[in-house]
Tab-separated table of N, CA, C and O in Angstrom:
chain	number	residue	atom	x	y	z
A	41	UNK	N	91.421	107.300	134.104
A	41	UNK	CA	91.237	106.894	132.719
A	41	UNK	C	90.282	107.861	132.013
A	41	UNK	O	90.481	108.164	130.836
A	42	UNK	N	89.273	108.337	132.691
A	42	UNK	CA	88.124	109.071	132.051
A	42	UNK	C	88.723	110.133	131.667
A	42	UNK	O	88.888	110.348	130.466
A	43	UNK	N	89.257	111.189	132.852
A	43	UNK	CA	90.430	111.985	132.637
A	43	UNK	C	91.125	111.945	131.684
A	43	UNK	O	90.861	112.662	130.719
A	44	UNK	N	92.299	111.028	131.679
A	44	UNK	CA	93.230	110.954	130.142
A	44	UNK	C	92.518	110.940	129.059
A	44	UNK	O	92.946	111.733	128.220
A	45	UNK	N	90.988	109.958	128.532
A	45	UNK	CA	90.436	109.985	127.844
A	45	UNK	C	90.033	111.437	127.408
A	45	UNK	O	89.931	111.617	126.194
A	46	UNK	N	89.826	112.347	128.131
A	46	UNK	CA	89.284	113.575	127.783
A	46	UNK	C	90.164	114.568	126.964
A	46	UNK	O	90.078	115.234	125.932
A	47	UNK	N	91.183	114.282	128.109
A	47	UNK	CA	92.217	115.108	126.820
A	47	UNK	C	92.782	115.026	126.364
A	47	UNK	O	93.443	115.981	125.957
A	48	UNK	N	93.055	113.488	125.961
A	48	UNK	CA	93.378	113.220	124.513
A	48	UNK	C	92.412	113.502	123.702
A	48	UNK	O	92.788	114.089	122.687
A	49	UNK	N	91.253	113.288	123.784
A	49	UNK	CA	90.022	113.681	122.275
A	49	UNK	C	90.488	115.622	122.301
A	49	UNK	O	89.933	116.194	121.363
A	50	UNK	N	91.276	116.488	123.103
A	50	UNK	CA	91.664	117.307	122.905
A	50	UNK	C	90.457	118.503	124.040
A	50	UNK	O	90.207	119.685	123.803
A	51	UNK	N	89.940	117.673	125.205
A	51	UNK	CA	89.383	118.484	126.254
A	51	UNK	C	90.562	119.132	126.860
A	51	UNK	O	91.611	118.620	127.251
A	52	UNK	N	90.157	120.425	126.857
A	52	UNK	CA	90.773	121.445	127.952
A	52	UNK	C	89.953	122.227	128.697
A	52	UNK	O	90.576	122.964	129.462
A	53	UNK	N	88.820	122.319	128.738
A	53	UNK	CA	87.786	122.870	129.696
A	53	UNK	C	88.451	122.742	131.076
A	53	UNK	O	88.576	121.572	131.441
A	54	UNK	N	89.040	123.953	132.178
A	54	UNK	CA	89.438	123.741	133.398
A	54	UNK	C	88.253	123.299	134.678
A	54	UNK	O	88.350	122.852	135.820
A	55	UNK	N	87.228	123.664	133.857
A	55	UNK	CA	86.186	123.467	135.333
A	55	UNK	C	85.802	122.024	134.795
A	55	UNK	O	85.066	121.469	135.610
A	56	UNK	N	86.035	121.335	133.815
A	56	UNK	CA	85.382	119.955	133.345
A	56	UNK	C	87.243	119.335	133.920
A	56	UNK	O	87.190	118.238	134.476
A	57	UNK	N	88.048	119.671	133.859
A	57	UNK	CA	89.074	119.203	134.747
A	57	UNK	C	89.139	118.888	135.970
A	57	UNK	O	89.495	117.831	136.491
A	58	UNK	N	88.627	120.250	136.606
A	58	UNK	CA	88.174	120.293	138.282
A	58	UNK	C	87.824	118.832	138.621
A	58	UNK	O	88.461	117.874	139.057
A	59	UNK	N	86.166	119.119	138.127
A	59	UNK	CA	85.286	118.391	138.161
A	59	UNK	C	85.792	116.714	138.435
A	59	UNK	O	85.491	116.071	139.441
A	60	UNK	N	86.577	116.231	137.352
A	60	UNK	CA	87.153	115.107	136.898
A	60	UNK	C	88.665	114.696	138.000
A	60	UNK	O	89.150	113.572	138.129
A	61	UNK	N	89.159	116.005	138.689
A	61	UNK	CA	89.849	115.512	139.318
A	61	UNK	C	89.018	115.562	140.882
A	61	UNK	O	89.535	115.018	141.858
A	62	UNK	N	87.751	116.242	140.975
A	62	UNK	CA	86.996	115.815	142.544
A	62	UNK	C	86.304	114.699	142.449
A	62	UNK	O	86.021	114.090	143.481
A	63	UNK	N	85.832	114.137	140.973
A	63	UNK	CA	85.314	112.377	141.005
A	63	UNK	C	86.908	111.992	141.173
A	63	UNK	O	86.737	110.776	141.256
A	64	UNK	N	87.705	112.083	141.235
A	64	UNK	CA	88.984	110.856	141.408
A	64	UNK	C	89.234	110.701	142.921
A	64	UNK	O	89.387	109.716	143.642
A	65	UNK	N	89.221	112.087	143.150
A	65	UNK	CA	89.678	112.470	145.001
A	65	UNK	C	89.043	110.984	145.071
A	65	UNK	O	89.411	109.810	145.116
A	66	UNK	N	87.723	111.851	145.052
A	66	UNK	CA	86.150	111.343	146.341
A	66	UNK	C	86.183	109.704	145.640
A	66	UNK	O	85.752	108.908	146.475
A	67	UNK	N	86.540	109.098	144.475
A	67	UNK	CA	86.150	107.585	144.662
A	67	UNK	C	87.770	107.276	145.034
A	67	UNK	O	88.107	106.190	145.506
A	68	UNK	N	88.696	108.328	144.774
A	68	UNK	CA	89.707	107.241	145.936
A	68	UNK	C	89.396	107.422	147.541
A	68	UNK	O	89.732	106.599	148.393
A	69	UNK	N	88.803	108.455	147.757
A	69	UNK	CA	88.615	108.120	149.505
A	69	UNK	C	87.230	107.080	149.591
A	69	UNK	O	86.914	106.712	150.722
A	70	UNK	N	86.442	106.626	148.481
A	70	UNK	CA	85.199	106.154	148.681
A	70	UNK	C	86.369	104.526	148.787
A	70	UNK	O	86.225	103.818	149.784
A	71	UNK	N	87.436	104.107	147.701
A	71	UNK	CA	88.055	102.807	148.021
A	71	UNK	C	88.719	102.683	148.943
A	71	UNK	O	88.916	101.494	149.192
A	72	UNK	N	89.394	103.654	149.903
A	72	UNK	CA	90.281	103.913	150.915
A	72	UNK	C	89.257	103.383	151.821
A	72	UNK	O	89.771	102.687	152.695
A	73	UNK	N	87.544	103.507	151.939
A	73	UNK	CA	86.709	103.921	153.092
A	73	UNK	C	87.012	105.106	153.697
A	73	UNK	O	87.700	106.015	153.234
A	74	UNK	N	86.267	105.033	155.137
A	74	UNK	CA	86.499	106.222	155.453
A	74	UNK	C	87.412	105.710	156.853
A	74	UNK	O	87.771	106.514	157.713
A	75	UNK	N	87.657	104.500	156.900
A	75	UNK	CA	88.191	104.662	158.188
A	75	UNK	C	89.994	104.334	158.122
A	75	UNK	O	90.721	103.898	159.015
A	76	UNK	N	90.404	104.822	156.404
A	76	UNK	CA	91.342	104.772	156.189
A	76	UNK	C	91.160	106.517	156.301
A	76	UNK	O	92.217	106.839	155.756
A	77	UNK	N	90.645	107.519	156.579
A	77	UNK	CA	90.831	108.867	156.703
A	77	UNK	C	90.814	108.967	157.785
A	77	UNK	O	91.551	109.865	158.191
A	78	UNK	N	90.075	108.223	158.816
A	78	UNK	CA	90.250	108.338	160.364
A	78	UNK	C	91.647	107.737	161.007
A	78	UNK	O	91.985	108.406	161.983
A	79	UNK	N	92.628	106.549	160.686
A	79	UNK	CA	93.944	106.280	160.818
A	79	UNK	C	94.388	107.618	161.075
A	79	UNK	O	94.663	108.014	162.208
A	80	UNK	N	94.472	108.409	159.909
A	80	UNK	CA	95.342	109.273	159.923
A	80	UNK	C	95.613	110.531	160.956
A	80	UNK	O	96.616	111.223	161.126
A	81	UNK	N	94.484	110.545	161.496
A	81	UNK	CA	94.274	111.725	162.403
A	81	UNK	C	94.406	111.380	163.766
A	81	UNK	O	93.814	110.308	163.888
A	82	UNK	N	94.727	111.620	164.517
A	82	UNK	CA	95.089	111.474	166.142
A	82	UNK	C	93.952	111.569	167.272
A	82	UNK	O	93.398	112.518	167.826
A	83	UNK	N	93.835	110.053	167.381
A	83	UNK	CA	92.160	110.017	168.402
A	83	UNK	C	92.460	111.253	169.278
A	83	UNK	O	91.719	112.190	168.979
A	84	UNK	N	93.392	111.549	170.343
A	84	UNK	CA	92.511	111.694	171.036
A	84	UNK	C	92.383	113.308	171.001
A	84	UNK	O	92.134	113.896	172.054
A	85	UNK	N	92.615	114.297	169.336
A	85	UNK	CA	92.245	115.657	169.209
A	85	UNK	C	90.371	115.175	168.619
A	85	UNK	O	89.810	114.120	168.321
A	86	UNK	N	89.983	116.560	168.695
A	86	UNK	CA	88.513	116.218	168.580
A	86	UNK	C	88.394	116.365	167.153
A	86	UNK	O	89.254	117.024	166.569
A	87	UNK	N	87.158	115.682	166.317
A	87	UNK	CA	86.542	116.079	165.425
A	87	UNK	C	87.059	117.996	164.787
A	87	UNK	O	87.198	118.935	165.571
A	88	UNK	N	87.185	118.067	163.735
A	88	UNK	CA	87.625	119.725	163.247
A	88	UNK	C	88.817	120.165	163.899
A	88	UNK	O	89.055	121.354	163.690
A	89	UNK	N	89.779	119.466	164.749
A	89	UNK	CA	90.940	120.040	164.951
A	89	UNK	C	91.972	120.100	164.086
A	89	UNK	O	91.689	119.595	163.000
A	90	UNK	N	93.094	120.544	164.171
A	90	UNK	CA	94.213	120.690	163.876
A	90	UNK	C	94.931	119.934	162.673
A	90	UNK	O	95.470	120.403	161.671
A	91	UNK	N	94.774	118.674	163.070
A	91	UNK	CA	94.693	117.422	162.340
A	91	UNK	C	93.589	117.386	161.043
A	91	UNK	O	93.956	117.075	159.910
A	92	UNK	N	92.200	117.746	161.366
A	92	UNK	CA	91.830	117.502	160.448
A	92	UNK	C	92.001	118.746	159.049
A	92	UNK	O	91.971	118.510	157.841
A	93	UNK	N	92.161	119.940	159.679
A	93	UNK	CA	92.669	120.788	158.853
A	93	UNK	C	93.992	120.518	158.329
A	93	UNK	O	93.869	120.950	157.183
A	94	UNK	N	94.825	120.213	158.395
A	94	UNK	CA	95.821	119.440	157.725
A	94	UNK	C	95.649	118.348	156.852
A	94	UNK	O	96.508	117.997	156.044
A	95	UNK	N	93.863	117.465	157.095
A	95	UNK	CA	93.772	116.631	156.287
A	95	UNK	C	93.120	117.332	155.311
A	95	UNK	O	93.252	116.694	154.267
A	96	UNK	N	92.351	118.529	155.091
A	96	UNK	CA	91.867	119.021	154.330
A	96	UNK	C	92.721	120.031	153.649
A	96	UNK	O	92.156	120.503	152.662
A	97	UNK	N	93.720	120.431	153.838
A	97	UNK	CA	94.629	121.355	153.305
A	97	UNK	C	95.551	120.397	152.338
A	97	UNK	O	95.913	120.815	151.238
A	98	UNK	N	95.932	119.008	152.839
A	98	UNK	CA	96.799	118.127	151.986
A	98	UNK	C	95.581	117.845	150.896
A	98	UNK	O	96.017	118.002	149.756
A	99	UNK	N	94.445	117.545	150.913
A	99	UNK	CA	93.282	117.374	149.766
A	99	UNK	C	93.397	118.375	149.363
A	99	UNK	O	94.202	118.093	148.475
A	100	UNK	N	93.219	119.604	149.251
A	100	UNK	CA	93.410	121.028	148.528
A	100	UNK	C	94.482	120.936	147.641
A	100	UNK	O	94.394	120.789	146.422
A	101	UNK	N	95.533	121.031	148.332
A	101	UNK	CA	96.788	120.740	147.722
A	101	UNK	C	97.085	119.889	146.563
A	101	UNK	O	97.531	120.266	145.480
A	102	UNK	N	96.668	118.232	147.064
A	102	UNK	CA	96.315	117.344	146.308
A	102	UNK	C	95.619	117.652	144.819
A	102	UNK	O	96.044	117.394	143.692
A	103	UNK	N	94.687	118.144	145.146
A	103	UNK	CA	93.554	118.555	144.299
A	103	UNK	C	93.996	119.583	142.993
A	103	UNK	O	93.621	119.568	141.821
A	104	UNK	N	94.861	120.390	143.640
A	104	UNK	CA	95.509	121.790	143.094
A	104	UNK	C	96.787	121.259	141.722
A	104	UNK	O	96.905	121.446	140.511
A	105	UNK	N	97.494	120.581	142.730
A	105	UNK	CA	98.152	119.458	141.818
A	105	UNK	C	98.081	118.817	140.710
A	105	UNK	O	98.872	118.746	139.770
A	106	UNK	N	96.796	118.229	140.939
A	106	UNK	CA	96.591	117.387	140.063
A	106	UNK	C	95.722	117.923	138.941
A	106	UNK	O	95.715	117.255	137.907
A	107	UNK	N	94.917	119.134	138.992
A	107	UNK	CA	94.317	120.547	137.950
A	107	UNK	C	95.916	120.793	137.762
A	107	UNK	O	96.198	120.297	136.671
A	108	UNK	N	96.534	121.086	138.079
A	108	UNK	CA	98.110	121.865	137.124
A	108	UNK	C	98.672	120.373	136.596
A	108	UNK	O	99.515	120.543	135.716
A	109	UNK	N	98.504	119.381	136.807
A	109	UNK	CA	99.044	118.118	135.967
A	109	UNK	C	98.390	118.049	134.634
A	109	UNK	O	98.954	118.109	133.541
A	110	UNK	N	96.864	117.888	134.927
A	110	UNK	CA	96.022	118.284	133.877
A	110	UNK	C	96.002	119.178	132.645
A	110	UNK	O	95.738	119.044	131.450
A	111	UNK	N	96.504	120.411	133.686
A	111	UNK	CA	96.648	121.607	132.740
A	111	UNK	C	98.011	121.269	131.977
A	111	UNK	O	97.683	120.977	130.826
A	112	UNK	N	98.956	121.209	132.073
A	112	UNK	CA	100.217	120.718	131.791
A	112	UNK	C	99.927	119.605	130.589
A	112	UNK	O	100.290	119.835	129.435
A	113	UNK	N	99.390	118.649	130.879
A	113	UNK	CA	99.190	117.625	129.635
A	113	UNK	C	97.971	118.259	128.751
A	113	UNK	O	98.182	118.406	127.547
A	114	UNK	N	96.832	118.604	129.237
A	114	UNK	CA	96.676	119.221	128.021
A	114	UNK	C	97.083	120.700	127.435
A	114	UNK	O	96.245	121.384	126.846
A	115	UNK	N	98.251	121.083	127.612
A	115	UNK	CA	99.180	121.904	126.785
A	115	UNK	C	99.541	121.055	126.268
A	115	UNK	O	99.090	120.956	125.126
A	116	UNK	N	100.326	120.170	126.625
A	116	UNK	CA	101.488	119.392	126.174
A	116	UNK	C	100.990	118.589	124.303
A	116	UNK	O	101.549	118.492	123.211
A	117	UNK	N	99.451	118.134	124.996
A	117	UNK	CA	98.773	117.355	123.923
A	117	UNK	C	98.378	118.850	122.533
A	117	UNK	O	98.585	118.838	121.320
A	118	UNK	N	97.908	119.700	123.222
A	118	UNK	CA	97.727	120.919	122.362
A	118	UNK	C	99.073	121.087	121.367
A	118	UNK	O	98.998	121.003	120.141
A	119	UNK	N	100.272	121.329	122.082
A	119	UNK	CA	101.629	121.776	121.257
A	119	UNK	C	101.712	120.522	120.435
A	119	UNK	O	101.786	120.900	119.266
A	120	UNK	N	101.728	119.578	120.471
A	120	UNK	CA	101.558	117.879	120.041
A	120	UNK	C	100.529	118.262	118.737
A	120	UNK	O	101.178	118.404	117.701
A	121	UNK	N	99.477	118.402	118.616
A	121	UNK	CA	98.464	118.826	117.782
A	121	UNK	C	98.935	120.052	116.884
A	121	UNK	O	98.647	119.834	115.707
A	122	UNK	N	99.556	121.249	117.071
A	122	UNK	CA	100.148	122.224	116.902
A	122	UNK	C	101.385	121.424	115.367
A	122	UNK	O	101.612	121.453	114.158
A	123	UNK	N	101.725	120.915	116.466
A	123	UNK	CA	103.380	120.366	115.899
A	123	UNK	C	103.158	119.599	114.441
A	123	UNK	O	103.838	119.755	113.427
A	124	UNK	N	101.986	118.707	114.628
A	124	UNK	CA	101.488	118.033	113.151
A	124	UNK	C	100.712	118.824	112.364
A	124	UNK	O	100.639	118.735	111.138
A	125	UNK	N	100.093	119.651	113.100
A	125	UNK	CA	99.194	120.410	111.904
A	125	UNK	C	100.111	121.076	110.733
A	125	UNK	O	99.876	121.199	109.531
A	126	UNK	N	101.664	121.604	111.802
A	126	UNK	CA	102.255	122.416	110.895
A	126	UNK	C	102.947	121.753	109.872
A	126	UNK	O	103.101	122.238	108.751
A	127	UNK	N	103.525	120.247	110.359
A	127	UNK	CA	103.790	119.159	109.917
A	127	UNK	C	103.212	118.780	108.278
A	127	UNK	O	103.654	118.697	107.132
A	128	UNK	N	102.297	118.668	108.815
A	128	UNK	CA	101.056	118.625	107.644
A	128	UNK	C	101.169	119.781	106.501
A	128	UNK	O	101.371	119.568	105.305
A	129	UNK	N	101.014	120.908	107.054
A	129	UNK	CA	101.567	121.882	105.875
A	129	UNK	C	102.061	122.350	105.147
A	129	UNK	O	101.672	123.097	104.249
A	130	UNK	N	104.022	121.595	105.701
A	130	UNK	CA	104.841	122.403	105.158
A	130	UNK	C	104.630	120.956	104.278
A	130	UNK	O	104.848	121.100	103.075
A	131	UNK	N	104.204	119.470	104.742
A	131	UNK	CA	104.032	118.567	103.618
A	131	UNK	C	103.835	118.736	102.467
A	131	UNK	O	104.434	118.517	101.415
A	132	UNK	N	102.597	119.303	102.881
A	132	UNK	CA	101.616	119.767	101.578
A	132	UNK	C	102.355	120.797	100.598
A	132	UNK	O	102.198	120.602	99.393
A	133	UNK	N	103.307	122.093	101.088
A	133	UNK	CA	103.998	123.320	100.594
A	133	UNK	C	104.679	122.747	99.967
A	133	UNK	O	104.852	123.118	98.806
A	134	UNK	N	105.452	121.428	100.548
A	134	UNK	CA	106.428	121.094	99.763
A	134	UNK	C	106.044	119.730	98.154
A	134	UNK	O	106.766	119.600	97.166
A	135	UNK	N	104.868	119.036	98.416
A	135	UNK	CA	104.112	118.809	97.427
A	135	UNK	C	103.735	119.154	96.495
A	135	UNK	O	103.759	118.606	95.393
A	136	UNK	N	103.242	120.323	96.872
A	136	UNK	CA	103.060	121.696	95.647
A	136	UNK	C	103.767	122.449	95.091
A	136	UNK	O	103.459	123.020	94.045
A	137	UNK	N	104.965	122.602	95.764
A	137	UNK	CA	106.180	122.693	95.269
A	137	UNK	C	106.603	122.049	94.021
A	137	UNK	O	106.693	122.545	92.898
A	138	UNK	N	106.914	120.523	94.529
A	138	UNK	CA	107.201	119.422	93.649
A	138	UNK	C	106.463	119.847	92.343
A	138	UNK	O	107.014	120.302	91.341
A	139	UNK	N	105.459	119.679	92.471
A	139	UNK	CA	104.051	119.614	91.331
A	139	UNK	C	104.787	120.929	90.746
A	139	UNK	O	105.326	120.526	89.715
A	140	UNK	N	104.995	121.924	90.856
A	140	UNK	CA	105.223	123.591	90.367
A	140	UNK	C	106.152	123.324	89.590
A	140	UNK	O	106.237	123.610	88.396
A	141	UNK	N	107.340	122.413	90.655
A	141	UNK	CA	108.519	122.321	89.425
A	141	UNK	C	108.645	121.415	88.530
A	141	UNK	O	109.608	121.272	87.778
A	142	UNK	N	107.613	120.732	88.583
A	142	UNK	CA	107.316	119.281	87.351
A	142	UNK	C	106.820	120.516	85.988
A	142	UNK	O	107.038	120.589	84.778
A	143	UNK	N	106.240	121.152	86.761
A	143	UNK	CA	105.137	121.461	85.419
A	143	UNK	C	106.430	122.284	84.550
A	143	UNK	O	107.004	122.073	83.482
A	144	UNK	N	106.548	123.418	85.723
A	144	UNK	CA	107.730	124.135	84.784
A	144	UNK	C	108.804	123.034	83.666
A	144	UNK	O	108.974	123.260	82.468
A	145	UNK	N	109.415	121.853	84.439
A	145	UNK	CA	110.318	121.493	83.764
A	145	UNK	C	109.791	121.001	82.482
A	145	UNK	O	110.442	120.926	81.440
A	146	UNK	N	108.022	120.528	82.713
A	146	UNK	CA	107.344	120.173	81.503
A	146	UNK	C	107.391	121.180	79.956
A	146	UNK	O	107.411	121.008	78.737
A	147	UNK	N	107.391	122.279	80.951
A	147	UNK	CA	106.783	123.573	80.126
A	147	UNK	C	108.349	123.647	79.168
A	147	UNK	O	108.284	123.659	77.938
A	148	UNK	N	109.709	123.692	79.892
A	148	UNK	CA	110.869	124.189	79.447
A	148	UNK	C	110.800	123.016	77.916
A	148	UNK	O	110.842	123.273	76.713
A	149	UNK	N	110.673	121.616	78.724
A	149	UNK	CA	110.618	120.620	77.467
A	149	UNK	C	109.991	120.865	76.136
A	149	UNK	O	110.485	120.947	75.011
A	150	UNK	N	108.700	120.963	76.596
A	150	UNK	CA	107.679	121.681	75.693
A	150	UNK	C	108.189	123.132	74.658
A	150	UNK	O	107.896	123.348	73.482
A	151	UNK	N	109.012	123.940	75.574
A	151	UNK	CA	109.158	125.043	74.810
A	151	UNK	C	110.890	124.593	73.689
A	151	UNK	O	111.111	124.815	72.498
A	152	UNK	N	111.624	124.040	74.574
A	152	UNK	CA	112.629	123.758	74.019
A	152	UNK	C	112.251	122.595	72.264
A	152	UNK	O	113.075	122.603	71.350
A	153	UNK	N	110.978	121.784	72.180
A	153	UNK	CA	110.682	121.334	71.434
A	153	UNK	C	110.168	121.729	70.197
A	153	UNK	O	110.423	121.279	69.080
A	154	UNK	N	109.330	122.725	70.570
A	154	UNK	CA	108.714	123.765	69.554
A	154	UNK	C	109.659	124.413	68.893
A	154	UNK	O	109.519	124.662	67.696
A	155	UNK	N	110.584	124.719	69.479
A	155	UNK	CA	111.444	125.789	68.782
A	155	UNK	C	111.287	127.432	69.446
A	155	UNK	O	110.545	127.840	70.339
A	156	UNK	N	112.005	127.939	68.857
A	156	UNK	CA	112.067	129.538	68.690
A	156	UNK	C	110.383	129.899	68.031
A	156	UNK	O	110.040	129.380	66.969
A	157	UNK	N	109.653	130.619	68.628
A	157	UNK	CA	108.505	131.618	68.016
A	157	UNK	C	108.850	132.891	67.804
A	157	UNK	O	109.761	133.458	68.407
A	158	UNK	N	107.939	133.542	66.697
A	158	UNK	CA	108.420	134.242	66.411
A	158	UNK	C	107.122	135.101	66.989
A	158	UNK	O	106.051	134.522	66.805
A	159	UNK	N	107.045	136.289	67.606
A	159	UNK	CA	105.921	136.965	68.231
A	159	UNK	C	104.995	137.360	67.010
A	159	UNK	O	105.575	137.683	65.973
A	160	UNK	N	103.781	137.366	67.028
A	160	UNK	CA	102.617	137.379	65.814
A	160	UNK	C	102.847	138.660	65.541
A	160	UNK	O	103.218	139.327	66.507
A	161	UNK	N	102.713	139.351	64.254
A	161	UNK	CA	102.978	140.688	63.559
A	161	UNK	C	102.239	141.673	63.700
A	161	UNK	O	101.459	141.768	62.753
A	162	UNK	N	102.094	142.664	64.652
A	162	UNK	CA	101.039	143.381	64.737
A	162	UNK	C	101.007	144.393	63.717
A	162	UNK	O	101.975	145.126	63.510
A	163	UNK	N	99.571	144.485	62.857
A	163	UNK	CA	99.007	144.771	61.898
A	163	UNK	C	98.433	146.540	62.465
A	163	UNK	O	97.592	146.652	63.357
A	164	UNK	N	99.028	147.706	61.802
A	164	UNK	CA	98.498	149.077	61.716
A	164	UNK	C	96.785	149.110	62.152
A	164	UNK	O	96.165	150.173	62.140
């Protein structure tokens, strides 16, 4: 949640990502306990074998994953942000638009009312 929270307010910092995905690891192995990490490994290899490098290579992995998930949504939220800003603009272009051709059609009214002028006489 803290995570999603972040980058939606539009965080993309990768090491404040890291960070945010090694508090998730470590409090899901803190709810797992630890003797849901010991299941997994095969009593009777020792401590640092084989096994446990496999448990630390699937956490790497894990870990790696879930920084490119990160990274991925906040692109995703970035192009999202991107997409309305431009949104927003051509709004506005086309607003001002509107307004441009009000005035003109004002102006044509205006001129069509007056009549014909005749250009002022320039004097020697």
């Amino acid at each position: 949640a803290l995570r999603m929270s972040y980058l939606r307010a539009g965080g993309h910092n990768p090491a404040i990502l890291d960070q945010l995905v090694h508090l998730q690891v470590e409090a899901t192995v803190l709810e797992k306990g630890s003797t849901g990490l010991r299941k997994r490994a095969v009593p009777a290899e020792p401590p640092g074998a084989a096994a446990g490098g496999l448990d630390m290579a699937l956490l790497a992995m894990e870990l790696e994953n879930r920084r490119l998930e990160d990274e991925l949504l906040a692109l995703k939220v970035r192009r999202e942000r991107r997409a309305d800003a431009g949104s927003r603009v051509a709004q506005r272009q086309a607003e001002e638009l509107a307004q441009l051709q009000a005035e003109v059609g004002m102006l044509r009214c205006h001129t069509e009312w007056m009549g014909p002028r005749l250009p002022p006489t320039i004097l020697p």
